[in-house]
Amino acid sequence: MQAVKMVITGPFSAGKTQFIGSISEIDVVSTERKISSTAEQIKDTTTVAMDFGRITVGDDLVLYLFGTPGQRRFDFMWDILSQGMLGFVVMVDSTKPETFREAKRVLETFESYAATPYVVAANKQDLEDAWEPEDLRIILRLRPEVKILPCVANDKESVKNVLLELLYSILEELDKAEAA
Amino acid sequence: MALKGNLRDFSTTQLLNLINLARKTGTLTIQHDGESAQMSFREGKLIYAFMGEEAENHLAQILHNAGKLSEEQARIIQVRAKGTSDKQLGHMLIQRGHITQSDIIQSVRQNVLDTVYKLFTWGEGLFRFDANKLPSPGHITIPIDLESVIMEGSRRLKEWEILQEELPDLDISLRFTDRPDARLRNINLTVEEWRVVSFVNPRNTIRQIARANNLSDFEIRRIVYGMLQAGLVEVVRPARPQVQAPPVGRQAGSKQDTPKEIEQQSPAVKRSVVVRLIDRIRGL
């Protein structure tokens, strides 16, 4: 059995757990605990270690989705989770400009870990306060070839679209590598 | 869609940079400590700004502040020209020979800039951008390139912490941006900035440029930050290695693929894995 891994990362409360939960064929295995920091009391619990979802492709192939913990104090986990990843998705809460700087930091950190393709998912695009994806491209200083995709993390079709676009990017990178 | 938030999280510099790069048209309103300011933009250019409540015959006050009208003249105009728009008032003053068109343009431009530069010092405040909302036709609007505004605003940013946070690493290089609208000739650079510009090259790190020009870390950060925000230069990231093979591992409990084994997989195998994933996700 072969297993491939994709990492879903982003700032605290960007929607990573919901993203994985929308598409995983198993209940998302997440190690959560009550939040202690006042600044992080947006939700009752938060991801401490990681979220873990699975999509079975066949008897011989399975895709694992790993969500990273959002808070800085768990940064040490990022490097571990990024090892051997096929690609990664950076989730951004489009309605929270206060998290954009952190999103940029997360993105740059993961970019430095591995030369794997990635896409940015501009989450919560169904909400009125959402900033436009192209505005986020400028703010996050994304290179033109990096895709930024509108996303609603609790909508399965939207999540599928993000993962498919990431896979298309991976194919493009393979083409480039073969041509070189 | 809304473009709103707090300057605490998204600074004036970042907002102007976004408006400039996205060539937005509309009005940005910021509220801070009981004060309110509005800036209007057309296709990414600043065209109008004022702070507080907009008074009638705003132009008379602007010309007085610029030293073009005495206090008495400004007072009389404000009384006699009640109900007249700034544009009409400007035409009237020019026709009567009180003032030249150039005086009006310079004074209004300076007033707009002074207003905007004040906003750079606002560390927090609620902002909202209303797309396509513009000042009424009676206002005098003057298009001003935001690159220069951002450069000057950034010069006024005194906070070392902000610069430190935005540009933590001095051992990176810079190059001129490929944006076709970025032209050095349209931007006012100080002598120090020109010296830095002359060293911009992917082979020189920011730290080396600072040493060559005898600039402190703070000074070089301030200059580079201004040039980055204006879109003149961009950071050169360290060269990335060639794309890695899609890492294909083994399921937990069985033997794990080592990195070496993964690298040894043929491109055809890697491609086959990705294509199978695409087919599977499409079918979900």
Tab-separated table of N, CA, C and O in Angstrom, chain B residues 214-263:
chain	number	residue	atom	x	y	z
B	214	ASN	N	27.508	52.799	4.097
B	214	ASN	CA	27.688	53.250	5.478
B	214	ASN	C	26.353	53.570	6.149
B	214	ASN	O	26.198	54.594	6.833
B	215	LEU	N	25.377	52.694	5.936
B	215	LEU	CA	24.045	52.898	6.532
B	215	LEU	C	23.846	51.911	7.680
B	215	LEU	O	24.314	50.766	7.613
B	216	SER	N	23.146	52.377	8.700
B	216	SER	CA	22.842	51.481	9.823
B	216	SER	C	21.756	50.492	9.393
B	216	SER	O	21.094	50.681	8.361
B	217	ASP	N	21.546	49.462	10.213
B	217	ASP	CA	20.491	48.482	9.915
B	217	ASP	C	19.139	49.176	9.812
B	217	ASP	O	18.307	48.849	8.960
B	218	PHE	N	18.907	50.141	10.710
B	218	PHE	CA	17.629	50.847	10.700
B	218	PHE	C	17.459	51.644	9.415
B	218	PHE	O	16.404	51.611	8.769
B	219	GLU	N	18.522	52.353	9.035
B	219	GLU	CA	18.421	53.197	7.831
B	219	GLU	C	18.191	52.355	6.576
B	219	GLU	O	17.354	52.684	5.737
B	220	ILE	N	18.914	51.265	6.475
B	220	ILE	CA	18.749	50.440	5.260
B	220	ILE	C	17.369	49.789	5.250
B	220	ILE	O	16.725	49.687	4.201
B	221	ARG	N	16.901	49.380	6.438
B	221	ARG	CA	15.566	48.766	6.492
B	221	ARG	C	14.507	49.783	6.048
B	221	ARG	O	13.592	49.456	5.306
B	222	ARG	N	14.651	51.005	6.541
B	222	ARG	CA	13.665	52.040	6.223
B	222	ARG	C	13.640	52.291	4.711
B	222	ARG	O	12.576	52.388	4.102
B	223	ILE	N	14.798	52.364	4.124
B	223	ILE	CA	14.869	52.644	2.687
B	223	ILE	C	14.325	51.465	1.879
B	223	ILE	O	13.501	51.639	0.976
B	224	VAL	N	14.755	50.275	2.223
B	224	VAL	CA	14.329	49.100	1.462
B	224	VAL	C	12.831	48.857	1.641
B	224	VAL	O	12.120	48.535	0.680
B	225	TYR	N	12.354	49.075	2.866
B	225	TYR	CA	10.924	48.889	3.133
B	225	TYR	C	10.104	49.826	2.247
B	225	TYR	O	9.103	49.432	1.639
B	226	GLY	N	10.529	51.062	2.146
B	226	GLY	CA	9.835	52.040	1.305
B	226	GLY	C	9.838	51.602	-0.151
B	226	GLY	O	8.809	51.683	-0.836
B	227	MET	N	10.957	51.105	-0.610
B	227	MET	CA	11.048	50.698	-2.015
B	227	MET	C	10.231	49.439	-2.280
B	227	MET	O	9.634	49.295	-3.344
B	228	LEU	N	10.175	48.553	-1.285
B	228	LEU	CA	9.362	47.335	-1.432
B	228	LEU	C	7.877	47.684	-1.491
B	228	LEU	O	7.139	47.182	-2.329
B	229	GLN	N	7.476	48.582	-0.576
B	229	GLN	CA	6.059	48.950	-0.527
B	229	GLN	C	5.634	49.696	-1.782
B	229	GLN	O	4.494	49.592	-2.219
B	230	ALA	N	6.547	50.472	-2.353
B	230	ALA	CA	6.213	51.212	-3.574
B	230	ALA	C	6.255	50.303	-4.799
B	230	ALA	O	5.905	50.728	-5.893
B	231	GLY	N	6.700	49.071	-4.617
B	231	GLY	CA	6.749	48.140	-5.728
B	231	GLY	C	7.932	48.357	-6.651
B	231	GLY	O	7.952	47.856	-7.774
B	232	LEU	N	8.915	49.116	-6.189
B	232	LEU	CA	10.095	49.365	-7.017
B	232	LEU	C	10.986	48.137	-7.100
B	232	LEU	O	11.534	47.833	-8.158
B	233	VAL	N	11.153	47.498	-5.970
B	233	VAL	CA	12.028	46.329	-5.911
B	233	VAL	C	11.281	45.162	-5.276
B	233	VAL	O	10.212	45.362	-4.683
B	234	GLU	N	11.830	44.005	-5.428
B	234	GLU	CA	11.256	42.838	-4.762
B	234	GLU	C	12.383	41.967	-4.232
B	234	GLU	O	13.518	42.055	-4.703
B	235	VAL	N	12.014	41.162	-3.264
B	235	VAL	CA	13.012	40.308	-2.626
B	235	VAL	C	13.336	39.127	-3.542
B	235	VAL	O	12.443	38.571	-4.176
B	236	VAL	N	14.599	38.799	-3.619
B	236	VAL	CA	15.003	37.610	-4.378
B	236	VAL	C	15.112	36.464	-3.397
B	236	VAL	O	15.920	36.513	-2.469
B	237	ARG	N	14.282	35.475	-3.595
B	237	ARG	CA	14.333	34.329	-2.697
B	237	ARG	C	15.502	33.432	-3.079
B	237	ARG	O	15.875	33.365	-4.255
B	238	PRO	N	16.077	32.754	-2.102
B	238	PRO	CA	17.157	31.831	-2.417
B	238	PRO	C	16.682	30.807	-3.440
B	238	PRO	O	15.510	30.414	-3.436
B	239	ALA	N	17.584	30.404	-4.324
B	239	ALA	CA	17.215	29.460	-5.385
B	239	ALA	C	16.624	28.204	-4.788
B	239	ALA	O	17.161	27.658	-3.824
B	240	ARG	N	15.494	27.788	-5.358
B	240	ARG	CA	14.846	26.568	-4.864
B	240	ARG	C	15.393	25.366	-5.602
B	240	ARG	O	15.665	25.442	-6.794
B	241	PRO	N	15.545	24.271	-4.896
B	241	PRO	CA	16.006	23.069	-5.577
B	241	PRO	C	14.977	22.591	-6.588
B	241	PRO	O	13.824	23.007	-6.551
B	242	GLN	N	15.399	21.715	-7.467
B	242	GLN	CA	14.472	21.144	-8.446
B	242	GLN	C	13.324	20.449	-7.735
B	242	GLN	O	13.473	20.003	-6.609
B	243	VAL	N	12.204	20.358	-8.447
B	243	VAL	CA	11.023	19.763	-7.834
B	243	VAL	C	11.321	18.338	-7.357
B	243	VAL	O	12.004	17.585	-8.027
B	244	GLN	N	10.852	18.071	-6.166
B	244	GLN	CA	11.087	16.739	-5.617
B	244	GLN	C	10.086	15.757	-6.195
B	244	GLN	O	9.016	16.134	-6.629
B	245	ALA	N	10.460	14.531	-6.135
B	245	ALA	CA	9.510	13.513	-6.541
B	245	ALA	C	8.346	13.533	-5.577
B	245	ALA	O	8.531	13.769	-4.389
B	246	PRO	N	7.118	13.283	-6.066
B	246	PRO	CA	6.013	13.180	-5.129
B	246	PRO	C	6.337	12.104	-4.117
B	246	PRO	O	6.625	10.965	-4.499
B	247	PRO	N	6.377	12.443	-2.858
B	247	PRO	CA	6.773	11.449	-1.875
B	247	PRO	C	5.699	10.410	-1.684
B	247	PRO	O	4.577	10.724	-1.331
B	248	VAL	N	6.045	9.224	-1.961
B	248	VAL	CA	5.091	8.134	-1.826
B	248	VAL	C	5.594	7.221	-0.722
B	248	VAL	O	6.662	6.643	-0.816
B	249	GLY	N	4.846	7.141	0.322
B	249	GLY	CA	5.291	6.345	1.454
B	249	GLY	C	4.457	5.091	1.597
B	249	GLY	O	3.604	4.792	0.782
B	250	ARG	N	4.717	4.381	2.643
B	250	ARG	CA	3.935	3.168	2.888
B	250	ARG	C	3.013	3.418	4.071
B	250	ARG	O	3.251	4.270	4.898
B	251	GLN	N	1.962	2.660	4.088
B	251	GLN	CA	0.960	2.837	5.132
B	251	GLN	C	1.568	2.540	6.506
B	251	GLN	O	2.489	1.739	6.620
B	252	ALA	N	1.024	3.199	7.488
B	252	ALA	CA	1.514	2.975	8.841
B	252	ALA	C	1.471	1.500	9.170
B	252	ALA	O	0.537	0.787	8.809
B	253	GLY	N	2.477	1.050	9.836
B	253	GLY	CA	2.497	-0.354	10.209
B	253	GLY	C	3.318	-1.193	9.258
B	253	GLY	O	3.713	-2.299	9.583
B	254	SER	N	3.523	-0.702	8.048
B	254	SER	CA	4.365	-1.433	7.107
B	254	SER	C	5.666	-0.669	6.933
B	254	SER	O	5.845	0.418	7.473
B	255	LYS	N	6.549	-1.206	6.110
B	255	LYS	CA	7.851	-0.590	5.910
B	255	LYS	C	7.677	0.802	5.280
B	255	LYS	O	6.903	0.989	4.354
B	256	GLN	N	8.400	1.755	5.817
B	256	GLN	CA	8.308	3.116	5.281
B	256	GLN	C	9.277	3.274	4.122
B	256	GLN	O	10.392	2.791	4.179
B	257	ASP	N	8.859	3.999	3.070
B	257	ASP	CA	9.786	4.348	2.010
B	257	ASP	C	10.800	5.352	2.541
B	257	ASP	O	10.439	6.292	3.230
B	258	THR	N	12.054	5.145	2.217
B	258	THR	CA	13.054	6.126	2.593
B	258	THR	C	13.083	7.200	1.525
B	258	THR	O	12.634	6.973	0.400
B	259	PRO	N	13.646	8.389	1.840
B	259	PRO	CA	13.738	9.436	0.822
B	259	PRO	C	14.440	8.941	-0.430
B	259	PRO	O	14.078	9.291	-1.535
B	260	LYS	N	15.462	8.095	-0.243
B	260	LYS	CA	16.201	7.602	-1.394
B	260	LYS	C	15.285	6.791	-2.315
B	260	LYS	O	15.269	6.951	-3.530
B	261	GLU	N	14.467	5.936	-1.693
B	261	GLU	CA	13.557	5.107	-2.485
B	261	GLU	C	12.554	5.985	-3.240
B	261	GLU	O	12.225	5.730	-4.386
B	262	ILE	N	12.104	7.024	-2.573
B	262	ILE	CA	11.128	7.905	-3.201
B	262	ILE	C	11.742	8.600	-4.416
B	262	ILE	O	11.139	8.682	-5.480
B	263	GLU	N	12.962	9.067	-4.240
B	263	GLU	CA	13.627	9.750	-5.335
B	263	GLU	C	13.846	8.832	-6.526
B	263	GLU	O	13.889	9.269	-7.666
